[in-house]
Every structure is written in C-alpha cells, then in structure tokens.
C-alpha atoms as a printed R data frame, in Angstrom:
    type eleno elety resid chain resno       x       y       z
1   ATOM     1    CA   UNK     A     1 -77.330  80.661  40.426
2   ATOM     2    CA   UNK     A     2 -78.425  80.562  36.833
3   ATOM     3    CA   UNK     A     3 -81.456  78.519  36.104
4   ATOM     4    CA   UNK     A     4 -81.248  76.651  32.799
5   ATOM     5    CA   UNK     A     5 -83.889  77.188  30.305
6   ATOM     6    CA   UNK     A     6 -86.309  74.424  29.469
7   ATOM     7    CA   UNK     A     7 -84.618  73.860  26.095
8   ATOM     8    CA   UNK     A     8 -81.149  73.807  27.655
9   ATOM     9    CA   UNK     A     9 -82.036  70.938  30.010
10  ATOM    10    CA   UNK     A    10 -82.583  68.599  27.120
11  ATOM    11    CA   UNK     A    11 -79.258  69.572  25.561
12  ATOM    12    CA   UNK     A    12 -77.426  69.029  28.844
13  ATOM    13    CA   UNK     A    13 -78.995  65.627  29.264
14  ATOM    14    CA   UNK     A    14 -78.057  64.709  25.738
15  ATOM    15    CA   UNK     A    15 -74.462  65.775  26.419
16  ATOM    16    CA   UNK     A    16 -74.244  63.629  29.545
17  ATOM    17    CA   UNK     A    17 -75.592  60.664  27.629
18  ATOM    18    CA   UNK     A    18 -73.079  61.146  24.825
19  ATOM    19    CA   UNK     A    19 -70.124  61.347  27.229
20  ATOM    20    CA   UNK     A    20 -71.293  58.224  29.055
21  ATOM    21    CA   UNK     A    21 -71.581  56.355  25.796
22  ATOM    22    CA   UNK     A    22 -68.036  57.333  24.806
23  ATOM    23    CA   UNK     A    23 -66.677  56.264  28.180
24  ATOM    24    CA   UNK     A    24 -68.339  52.894  27.875
25  ATOM    25    CA   UNK     A    25 -66.925  52.379  24.393
26  ATOM    26    CA   UNK     A    26 -63.386  53.395  25.393
27  ATOM    27    CA   UNK     A    27 -63.158  50.921  28.315
28  ATOM    28    CA   UNK     A    28 -60.536  48.056  27.982
29  ATOM    29    CA   UNK     A    29 -61.606  45.087  25.903
30  ATOM    30    CA   UNK     A    30 -62.986  42.195  27.801
31  ATOM    31    CA   UNK     A    31 -61.046  38.848  28.147
32  ATOM    32    CA   UNK     A    32 -63.266  37.304  25.529
33  ATOM    33    CA   UNK     A    33 -62.043  39.839  23.006
34  ATOM    34    CA   UNK     A    34 -58.296  39.620  23.930
35  ATOM    35    CA   UNK     A    35 -57.859  35.816  24.083
36  ATOM    36    CA   UNK     A    36 -58.439  35.121  20.372
37  ATOM    37    CA   UNK     A    37 -55.820  37.678  19.399
38  ATOM    38    CA   UNK     A    38 -53.298  36.290  21.913
39  ATOM    39    CA   UNK     A    39 -53.925  32.748  20.755
40  ATOM    40    CA   UNK     A    40 -53.468  33.788  17.135
41  ATOM    41    CA   UNK     A    41 -50.187  35.500  17.967
42  ATOM    42    CA   UNK     A    42 -48.919  32.494  19.934
43  ATOM    43    CA   UNK     A    43 -49.928  30.164  17.121
44  ATOM    44    CA   UNK     A    44 -47.996  32.220  14.579
45  ATOM    45    CA   UNK     A    45 -44.951  32.308  16.828
46  ATOM    46    CA   UNK     A    46 -45.147  28.546  17.349
47  ATOM    47    CA   UNK     A    47 -45.402  27.968  13.602
48  ATOM    48    CA   UNK     A    48 -42.321  30.105  12.976
49  ATOM    49    CA   UNK     A    49 -40.468  28.279  15.740
50  ATOM    50    CA   UNK     A    50 -41.367  24.901  14.251
51  ATOM    51    CA   UNK     A    51 -40.233  26.038  10.807
52  ATOM    52    CA   UNK     A    52 -36.957  27.347  12.164
53  ATOM    53    CA   UNK     A    53 -36.411  24.142  14.141
54  ATOM    54    CA   UNK     A    54 -37.161  22.071  11.056
55  ATOM    55    CA   UNK     A    55 -34.733  24.098   8.951
56  ATOM    56    CA   UNK     A    56 -32.073  23.812  11.640
57  ATOM    57    CA   UNK     A    57 -32.675  20.074  11.943
58  ATOM    58    CA   UNK     A    58 -32.368  19.620   8.187
59  ATOM    59    CA   UNK     A    59 -29.140  21.598   8.156
60  ATOM    60    CA   UNK     A    60 -27.736  19.570  11.037
61  ATOM    61    CA   UNK     A    61 -28.781  16.329   9.364
62  ATOM    62    CA   UNK     A    62 -27.117  17.359   6.091
63  ATOM    63    CA   UNK     A    63 -24.005  18.403   7.962
64  ATOM    64    CA   UNK     A    64 -23.966  15.118   9.863
65  ATOM    65    CA   UNK     A    65 -24.263  13.129   6.619
66  ATOM    66    CA   UNK     A    66 -21.450  15.125   5.058
67  ATOM    67    CA   UNK     A    67 -19.347  14.669   8.179
68  ATOM    68    CA   UNK     A    68 -19.907  10.913   8.105
69  ATOM    69    CA   UNK     A    69 -18.875  10.752   4.453
70  ATOM    70    CA   UNK     A    70 -15.728  12.786   5.043
71  ATOM    71    CA   UNK     A    71 -14.977  10.828   8.208
72  ATOM    72    CA   UNK     A    72 -15.399   7.472   6.459
73  ATOM    73    CA   UNK     A    73 -12.975   8.436   3.701
74  ATOM    74    CA   UNK     A    74 -10.523   9.772   6.267
75  ATOM    75    CA   UNK     A    75 -10.538   6.558   8.308
76  ATOM    76    CA   UNK     A    76 -10.311   4.325   5.234
77  ATOM    77    CA   UNK     A    77  -7.327   6.189   3.762
78  ATOM    78    CA   UNK     A    78  -5.247   6.229   6.916
79  ATOM    79    CA   UNK     A    79  -6.236   2.676   7.866
80  ATOM    80    CA   UNK     A    80  -5.053   1.450   4.464
81  ATOM    81    CA   UNK     A    81  -1.757   3.302   4.946
82  ATOM    82    CA   UNK     A    82  -1.302   1.729   8.377
83  ATOM    83    CA   UNK     A    83  -1.975  -1.780   7.028
84  ATOM    84    CA   UNK     A    84   0.456  -1.194   4.148
85  ATOM    85    CA   UNK     A    85   3.180  -0.088   6.545
86  ATOM    86    CA   UNK     A    86   2.643  -3.113   8.777
87  ATOM    87    CA   UNK     A    87   2.741  -5.484   5.794
88  ATOM    88    CA   UNK     A    88   6.011  -3.982   4.552
89  ATOM    89    CA   UNK     A    89   7.402  -4.123   8.082
90  ATOM    90    CA   UNK     A    90   6.587  -7.839   8.288
91  ATOM    91    CA   UNK     A    91   8.066  -8.419   4.830
92  ATOM    92    CA   UNK     A    92  11.372  -6.801   5.807
93  ATOM    93    CA   UNK     A    93  11.508  -8.801   9.039
94  ATOM    94    CA   UNK     A    94  10.998 -12.024   7.065
95  ATOM    95    CA   UNK     A    95  13.727 -11.021   4.608
96  ATOM    96    CA   UNK     A    96  16.078 -10.260   7.467
97  ATOM    97    CA   UNK     A    97  15.426 -13.645   9.022
98  ATOM    98    CA   UNK     A    98  15.912 -15.385   5.664
99  ATOM    99    CA   UNK     A    99  19.166 -13.502   5.107
100 ATOM   100    CA   UNK     A   100  20.422 -14.436   8.569
101 ATOM   101    CA   UNK     A   101  19.540 -18.082   7.915
102 ATOM   102    CA   UNK     A   102  21.329 -17.990   4.567
103 ATOM   103    CA   UNK     A   103  24.504 -16.587   6.133
104 ATOM   104    CA   UNK     A   104  24.339 -19.267   8.789
105 ATOM   105    CA   UNK     A   105  23.874 -21.980   6.170
106 ATOM   106    CA   UNK     A   106  26.739 -20.621   4.069
107 ATOM   107    CA   UNK     A   107  29.079 -20.576   7.058
108 ATOM   108    CA   UNK     A   108  28.306 -24.187   7.894
109 ATOM   109    CA   UNK     A   109  27.740 -25.484   4.362
110 ATOM   110    CA   UNK     A   110  29.626 -28.675   3.506
111 ATOM   111    CA   UNK     A   111  31.910 -29.247   0.545
112 ATOM   112    CA   UNK     A   112  30.438 -31.890  -1.717
113 ATOM   113    CA   UNK     A   113  31.806 -33.833  -4.673
114 ATOM   114    CA   UNK     A   114  29.302 -35.107  -7.212
115 ATOM   115    CA   UNK     A   115  26.508 -35.228  -4.582
116 ATOM   116    CA   UNK     A   116  23.906 -37.986  -4.843
117 ATOM   117    CA   UNK     A   117  21.498 -36.281  -2.410
118 ATOM   118    CA   UNK     A   118  19.953 -32.805  -2.652
119 ATOM   119    CA   UNK     A   119  22.644 -30.357  -1.506
120 ATOM   120    CA   UNK     A   120  22.066 -27.720   1.146
121 ATOM   121    CA   UNK     A   121  21.792 -24.128   0.028
122 ATOM   122    CA   UNK     A   122  25.194 -22.408  -0.367
123 ATOM   123    CA   UNK     A   123  27.005 -25.749  -0.433
124 ATOM   124    CA   UNK     A   124  30.351 -25.752  -2.219
125 ATOM   125    CA   UNK     A   125  30.035 -28.428  -4.908
126 ATOM   126    CA   UNK     A   126  32.675 -29.956  -7.155
127 ATOM   127    CA   UNK     A   127  31.649 -31.500 -10.477
128 ATOM   128    CA   UNK     A   128  33.607 -33.406 -13.102
129 ATOM   129    CA   UNK     A   129  32.368 -33.656 -16.657
130 ATOM   130    CA   UNK     A   130  31.998 -31.474 -19.735
131 ATOM   131    CA   UNK     A   131  30.210 -28.328 -20.858
132 ATOM   132    CA   UNK     A   132  27.273 -28.301 -23.277
133 ATOM   133    CA   UNK     A   133  28.054 -25.002 -25.065
134 ATOM   134    CA   UNK     A   134  25.342 -25.354 -27.703
135 ATOM   135    CA   UNK     A   135  22.767 -24.870 -24.931
136 ATOM   136    CA   UNK     A   136  24.266 -21.692 -23.457
137 ATOM   137    CA   UNK     A   137  21.924 -18.776 -22.747
138 ATOM   138    CA   UNK     A   138  22.483 -15.268 -21.375
139 ATOM   139    CA   UNK     A   139  20.949 -13.789 -18.240
140 ATOM   140    CA   UNK     A   140  20.117 -10.248 -19.311
141 ATOM   141    CA   UNK     A   141  20.598  -6.874 -17.587
142 ATOM   142    CA   UNK     A   142  23.477  -7.663 -15.225
143 ATOM   143    CA   UNK     A   143  25.965  -5.077 -13.970
144 ATOM   144    CA   UNK     A   144  29.475  -5.367 -12.530
145 ATOM   145    CA   UNK     A   145  31.797  -2.472 -11.667
146 ATOM   146    CA   UNK     A   146  29.408  -0.036 -13.384
147 ATOM   147    CA   UNK     A   147  29.542  -2.037 -16.601
148 ATOM   148    CA   UNK     A   148  26.457  -3.427 -18.299
149 ATOM   149    CA   UNK     A   149  26.405  -6.965 -19.553
150 ATOM   150    CA   UNK     A   150  25.062 -10.478 -19.137
151 ATOM   151    CA   UNK     A   151  25.701 -13.579 -17.041
152 ATOM   152    CA   UNK     A   152  26.483 -16.754 -18.979
153 ATOM   153    CA   UNK     A   153  24.340 -19.823 -18.222
154 ATOM   154    CA   UNK     A   154  25.693 -23.127 -19.552
155 ATOM   155    CA   UNK     A   155  24.586 -26.683 -18.713
156 ATOM   156    CA   UNK     A   156  27.335 -28.963 -17.406
157 ATOM   157    CA   UNK     A   157  27.027 -32.723 -17.954
158 ATOM   158    CA   UNK     A   158  28.599 -34.633 -15.089
159 ATOM   159    CA   UNK     A   159  30.375 -37.986 -15.426
160 ATOM   160    CA   UNK     A   160  27.321 -39.779 -14.015
161 ATOM   161    CA   UNK     A   161  25.197 -38.496 -16.910
162 ATOM   162    CA   UNK     A   162  23.183 -35.899 -14.972
163 ATOM   163    CA   UNK     A   163  23.310 -32.270 -16.036
164 ATOM   164    CA   UNK     A   164  23.609 -29.194 -13.814
165 ATOM   165    CA   UNK     A   165  22.879 -25.589 -14.737
166 ATOM   166    CA   UNK     A   166  25.996 -23.467 -14.111
167 ATOM   167    CA   UNK     A   167  26.170 -19.680 -13.932
168 ATOM   168    CA   UNK     A   168  29.703 -19.019 -15.212
169 ATOM   169    CA   UNK     A   169  30.064 -15.303 -14.432
170 ATOM   170    CA   UNK     A   170  29.711 -11.848 -15.979
171 ATOM   171    CA   UNK     A   171  30.545 -10.809 -19.538
172 ATOM   172    CA   UNK     A   172  30.196  -7.154 -20.658
173 ATOM   173    CA   UNK     A   173  28.238  -6.462 -23.821
174 ATOM   174    CA   UNK     A   174  29.882  -4.465 -26.644
175 ATOM   175    CA   UNK     A   175  26.700  -2.478 -27.286
176 ATOM   176    CA   UNK     A   176  23.079  -2.470 -26.102
177 ATOM   177    CA   UNK     A   177  21.190  -5.577 -27.245
178 ATOM   178    CA   UNK     A   178  24.325  -7.001 -28.879
179 ATOM   179    CA   UNK     A   179  25.238 -10.485 -27.654
180 ATOM   180    CA   UNK     A   180  28.870 -10.976 -26.624
181 ATOM   181    CA   UNK     A   181  31.098 -13.725 -27.961
182 ATOM   182    CA   UNK     A   182  31.247 -16.521 -25.395
183 ATOM   183    CA   UNK     A   183  34.025 -19.120 -25.573
184 ATOM   184    CA   UNK     A   184  33.380 -22.467 -23.886
185 ATOM   185    CA   UNK     A   185  36.011 -25.198 -23.390
186 ATOM   186    CA   UNK     A   186  35.185 -28.527 -24.981
187 ATOM   187    CA   UNK     A   187  37.552 -30.800 -23.064
188 ATOM   188    CA   UNK     A   188  36.482 -32.594 -19.858
189 ATOM   189    CA   UNK     A   189  37.121 -30.544 -16.777
190 ATOM   190    CA   UNK     A   190  36.438 -30.108 -13.088
191 ATOM   191    CA   UNK     A   191  34.585 -27.087 -11.731
192 ATOM   192    CA   UNK     A   192  33.469 -25.839  -8.320
193 ATOM   193    CA   UNK     A   193  30.626 -23.532  -7.357
194 ATOM   194    CA   UNK     A   194  28.106 -22.380  -4.738
195 ATOM   195    CA   UNK     A   195  24.693 -23.973  -4.886
196 ATOM   196    CA   UNK     A   196  21.464 -21.955  -5.033
197 ATOM   197    CA   UNK     A   197  18.017 -23.523  -5.011
198 ATOM   198    CA   UNK     A   198  15.383 -22.058  -7.334
199 ATOM   199    CA   UNK     A   199  11.724 -21.653  -6.455
200 ATOM   200    CA   UNK     A   200   9.025 -24.306  -6.848
201 ATOM   201    CA   UNK     A   201   8.569 -23.380 -10.521
202 ATOM   202    CA   UNK     A   202  12.274 -23.733 -11.253
203 ATOM   203    CA   UNK     A   203  12.821 -19.983 -11.633
204 ATOM   204    CA   UNK     A   204  14.895 -17.359  -9.854
205 ATOM   205    CA   UNK     A   205  11.741 -15.276  -9.377
206 ATOM   206    CA   UNK     A   206  11.225 -11.557  -9.794
207 ATOM   207    CA   UNK     A   207   9.003  -9.417 -12.049
208 ATOM   208    CA   UNK     A   208   8.728 -10.150 -15.758
209 ATOM   209    CA   UNK     A   209   8.151  -7.529 -18.437
210 ATOM   210    CA   UNK     A   210   6.901  -9.428 -21.448
211 ATOM   211    CA   UNK     A   211   8.187 -12.885 -22.459
212 ATOM   212    CA   UNK     A   212  11.018 -14.241 -20.342
213 ATOM   213    CA   UNK     A   213  13.090 -15.279 -23.338
214 ATOM   214    CA   UNK     A   214  14.132 -13.055 -26.226
215 ATOM   215    CA   UNK     A   215  16.608 -14.683 -28.576
216 ATOM   216    CA   UNK     A   216  19.448 -16.026 -26.433
217 ATOM   217    CA   UNK     A   217  18.577 -13.812 -23.465
218 ATOM   218    CA   UNK     A   218  16.519 -14.536 -20.378
219 ATOM   219    CA   UNK     A   219  15.090 -11.994 -17.974
220 ATOM   220    CA   UNK     A   220  15.318 -14.531 -15.143
221 ATOM   221    CA   UNK     A   221  16.632 -18.058 -14.728
222 ATOM   222    CA   UNK     A   222  14.004 -20.599 -15.748
223 ATOM   223    CA   UNK     A   223  14.851 -24.291 -16.056
224 ATOM   224    CA   UNK     A   224  12.104 -24.758 -18.648
225 ATOM   225    CA   UNK     A   225  14.444 -23.088 -21.173
226 ATOM   226    CA   UNK     A   226  16.511 -26.329 -21.079
227 ATOM   227    CA   UNK     A   227  13.632 -28.802 -21.073
228 ATOM   228    CA   UNK     A   228  15.068 -30.452 -24.209
229 ATOM   229    CA   UNK     A   229  17.824 -31.868 -21.978
230 ATOM   230    CA   UNK     A   230  15.331 -33.528 -19.677
231 ATOM   231    CA   UNK     A   231  15.134 -32.908 -15.924
232 ATOM   232    CA   UNK     A   232  18.290 -31.525 -14.265
233 ATOM   233    CA   UNK     A   233  20.117 -33.182 -11.386
234 ATOM   234    CA   UNK     A   234  18.409 -30.763  -8.990
235 ATOM   235    CA   UNK     A   235  16.195 -27.685  -9.421
236 ATOM   236    CA   UNK     A   236  18.845 -25.063  -8.826
237 ATOM   237    CA   UNK     A   237  21.862 -23.295 -10.260
238 ATOM   238    CA   UNK     A   238  25.572 -23.668  -9.470
239 ATOM   239    CA   UNK     A   239  27.455 -20.351  -9.360
240 ATOM   240    CA   UNK     A   240  30.983 -21.167 -10.538
241 ATOM   241    CA   UNK     A   241  33.879 -20.040  -8.331
242 ATOM   242    CA   UNK     A   242  36.757 -21.968  -9.931
243 ATOM   243    CA   UNK     A   243  37.639 -24.157 -12.928
244 ATOM   244    CA   UNK     A   244  38.018 -23.593 -16.649
245 ATOM   245    CA   UNK     A   245  35.281 -21.737 -18.478
246 ATOM   246    CA   UNK     A   246  34.723 -19.250 -15.651
247 ATOM   247    CA   UNK     A   247  34.178 -15.523 -16.279
248 ATOM   248    CA   UNK     A   248  34.237 -12.603 -13.827
249 ATOM   249    CA   UNK     A   249  32.459 -13.591 -10.595
250 ATOM   250    CA   UNK     A   250  29.197 -11.725 -10.461
251 ATOM   251    CA   UNK     A   251  26.682 -13.476  -8.231
252 ATOM   252    CA   UNK     A   252  26.220 -12.449  -4.625
253 ATOM   253    CA   UNK     A   253  23.762 -14.267  -2.332
254 ATOM   254    CA   UNK     A   254  22.578 -10.900  -1.023
255 ATOM   255    CA   UNK     A   255  23.929  -7.400  -0.641
256 ATOM   256    CA   UNK     A   256  22.106  -6.450   2.550
257 ATOM   257    CA   UNK     A   257  22.819  -7.619   6.059
258 ATOM   258    CA   UNK     A   258  19.986  -8.814   8.322
259 ATOM   259    CA   UNK     A   259  20.437  -5.643  10.392
260 ATOM   260    CA   UNK     A   260  19.690  -3.495   7.366
261 ATOM   261    CA   UNK     A   261  16.469  -5.374   6.703
262 ATOM   262    CA   UNK     A   262  15.482  -4.890  10.340
263 ATOM   263    CA   UNK     A   263  16.243  -1.155  10.044
264 ATOM   264    CA   UNK     A   264  13.895  -0.929   7.062
265 ATOM   265    CA   UNK     A   265  11.269  -2.837   9.043
266 ATOM   266    CA   UNK     A   266  11.599  -0.298  11.857
267 ATOM   267    CA   UNK     A   267  11.083   2.537   9.380
268 ATOM   268    CA   UNK     A   268   7.889   0.972   8.052
269 ATOM   269    CA   UNK     A   269   6.670   0.430  11.596
270 ATOM   270    CA   UNK     A   270   7.365   4.099  12.356
271 ATOM   271    CA   UNK     A   271   5.355   5.074   9.283
272 ATOM   272    CA   UNK     A   272   2.391   3.023  10.510
273 ATOM   273    CA   UNK     A   273   2.557   4.558  13.986
274 ATOM   274    CA   UNK     A   274   2.812   8.061  12.541
275 ATOM   275    CA   UNK     A   275  -0.172   7.414  10.285
276 ATOM   276    CA   UNK     A   276  -2.173   6.193  13.292
277 ATOM   277    CA   UNK     A   277  -1.392   9.394  15.226
278 ATOM   278    CA   UNK     A   278  -2.348  11.608  12.276
279 ATOM   279    CA   UNK     A   279  -5.552   9.617  11.769
280 ATOM   280    CA   UNK     A   280  -6.717  10.050  15.380
281 ATOM   281    CA   UNK     A   281  -5.694  13.704  15.789
282 ATOM   282    CA   UNK     A   282  -7.115  14.638  12.400
283 ATOM   283    CA   UNK     A   283 -10.432  12.962  13.196
284 ATOM   284    CA   UNK     A   284 -10.664  14.885  16.470
285 ATOM   285    CA   UNK     A   285  -9.938  18.170  14.713
286 ATOM   286    CA   UNK     A   286 -12.556  17.467  12.062
287 ATOM   287    CA   UNK     A   287 -15.116  16.670  14.742
288 ATOM   288    CA   UNK     A   288 -14.343  19.852  16.715
289 ATOM   289    CA   UNK     A   289 -14.586  21.960  13.556
290 ATOM   290    CA   UNK     A   290 -17.929  20.400  12.613
291 ATOM   291    CA   UNK     A   291 -19.388  20.983  16.090
292 ATOM   292    CA   UNK     A   292 -18.249  24.618  16.010
293 ATOM   293    CA   UNK     A   293 -19.886  25.180  12.628
294 ATOM   294    CA   UNK     A   294 -23.125  23.603  13.849
295 ATOM   295    CA   UNK     A   295 -23.254  25.882  16.883
296 ATOM   296    CA   UNK     A   296 -22.588  28.934  14.736
C-alpha cells in the first residue's frame, strides 16, 4: 500500500471538502425556496384566468344585448303583422254581416208612396213632383260597361214641398274632364227609386283627394252641396229605377256576396296564423344560433 506524502494528505482533505461542498449545494431546494415560486406561478395563472373570464363575460353580455335588440324587433314586426291581419279579418266579417243584412232588408223592403216617416234602407219609394234641374251636379269617376262617365244627381221637389236627392243614372263623358249635356224634364212627373241612407255627415263616405267639389263634379255624395235648398226630406239618396228623366241604371247596393266577404276574412285569419308560426319558429332558430355562437 502506498503511503501518501505529508503534502498529499492536505490536498486529499481539501478535495474531500470541495466535493462535500458541491454535494450540499446541489441538493434539492427546500420547501421555503419552492413555495414562493409556486405561489407566483399560481397567481399569474389565476390573473390570466380572471382576464379571460372577464373578456368572455363581456363578449357574452354584448351578444346578449344584441340578441335582445334583434329579438325585440323580430317580435314587434310579426306581432304588428298578426294584429293587422286580425283587424282586417274582423273588418271583412263586419262587412259580410252588413251585406247580409242589406240583402235581407232589400228582400223585405216595403213599397212606399210619398212617405211621411223615415223609410227603411232599400225601400222602393214613389214620388210625385218636379225636378230642380238648375241644381244638378255630377258624381265623378263612374264606370258602366267599361265606359267612363258620371252619375247625374238632381234634387226632386215633391208635391208636399219637401225635396229629395235623386241619383238618375249613368251618363258617359265625351272626353276626360268634359261635362256631358244633361237634359232634365220640366213637367211634373212621378218617379220611383231605391232608398239609400247616407252616413251621419250626410255623405256617401270614402276617401277624398283634395276638395270634394270641382266645378259641377263631386267626388262623393255630400248633401251640403245643396244646402241652399234647406234640409232635405231625409238624409239619403233615391236611386231612380223608373220614371221620366232616368238615365242608364248604374247603382248597385254591393257587388260582393256575404260569402265572399267571409272568404276574405278567412284569408286574413290564415295570414295572422301563418305570421304567428313564423314568429315562434324564427325566434327559436335565432335563439339556437345565438347559443351555438356563444359556445363556439
């Protein structure tokens, strides 16, 4: 065995010390050294998670607001369409009922001669007296057999002194906005016609485009055009069916049957039901699409 020299012993001891020092310094870090780093890492991860959650929440909130705005407009539009359809359905039903009542009244209407009491609608009335031709006016924009013209409106003064407004029939016009020549008998005569009540204002109703009267023409019947004669016998118009001074019969109490009005009402009801189905199904589809986008 080799005996180390005195100088070598010190070097060996120094080597052992150096190796021991390295081993001590290369040992795993203690818990006190690891915990701060782990806590710092967890804190950073938590901060990132909070930021991501906040961003996601903001996006979801914005999407929800947008969805509510779109949804509100969707519901309002289709709800308005449904209400419109129901209103038109009710209107057609009312017109059908009124038409049915009118046909019933016409079928049972009495024949009256110089009536002293307000006549029923569609009554057949006979008057004796004379025409007042100087007060004739023309009901504009009438058609008969694909011809354009006017209906002649002439007051008739009965033997008892009261005057009645009489619609005498259709006269074609020679050219647009040119008044036709209207001949009115001057001798006393007897006439017959169907009675029609006007509305509470003494008009036949309907839309007006500008002033009702233009020259000798009226857009709609309005008793105020004859106010110089004083109040009429009754607030209505007699549509002449016989007697001198009559022109081509033009007036019809209504061209549609009650059944046709009811058919239109059914169509409007179908529109409302269809709009309701589209509204509900469309809202569900919008909601499903929004939820899918949020998940993505």
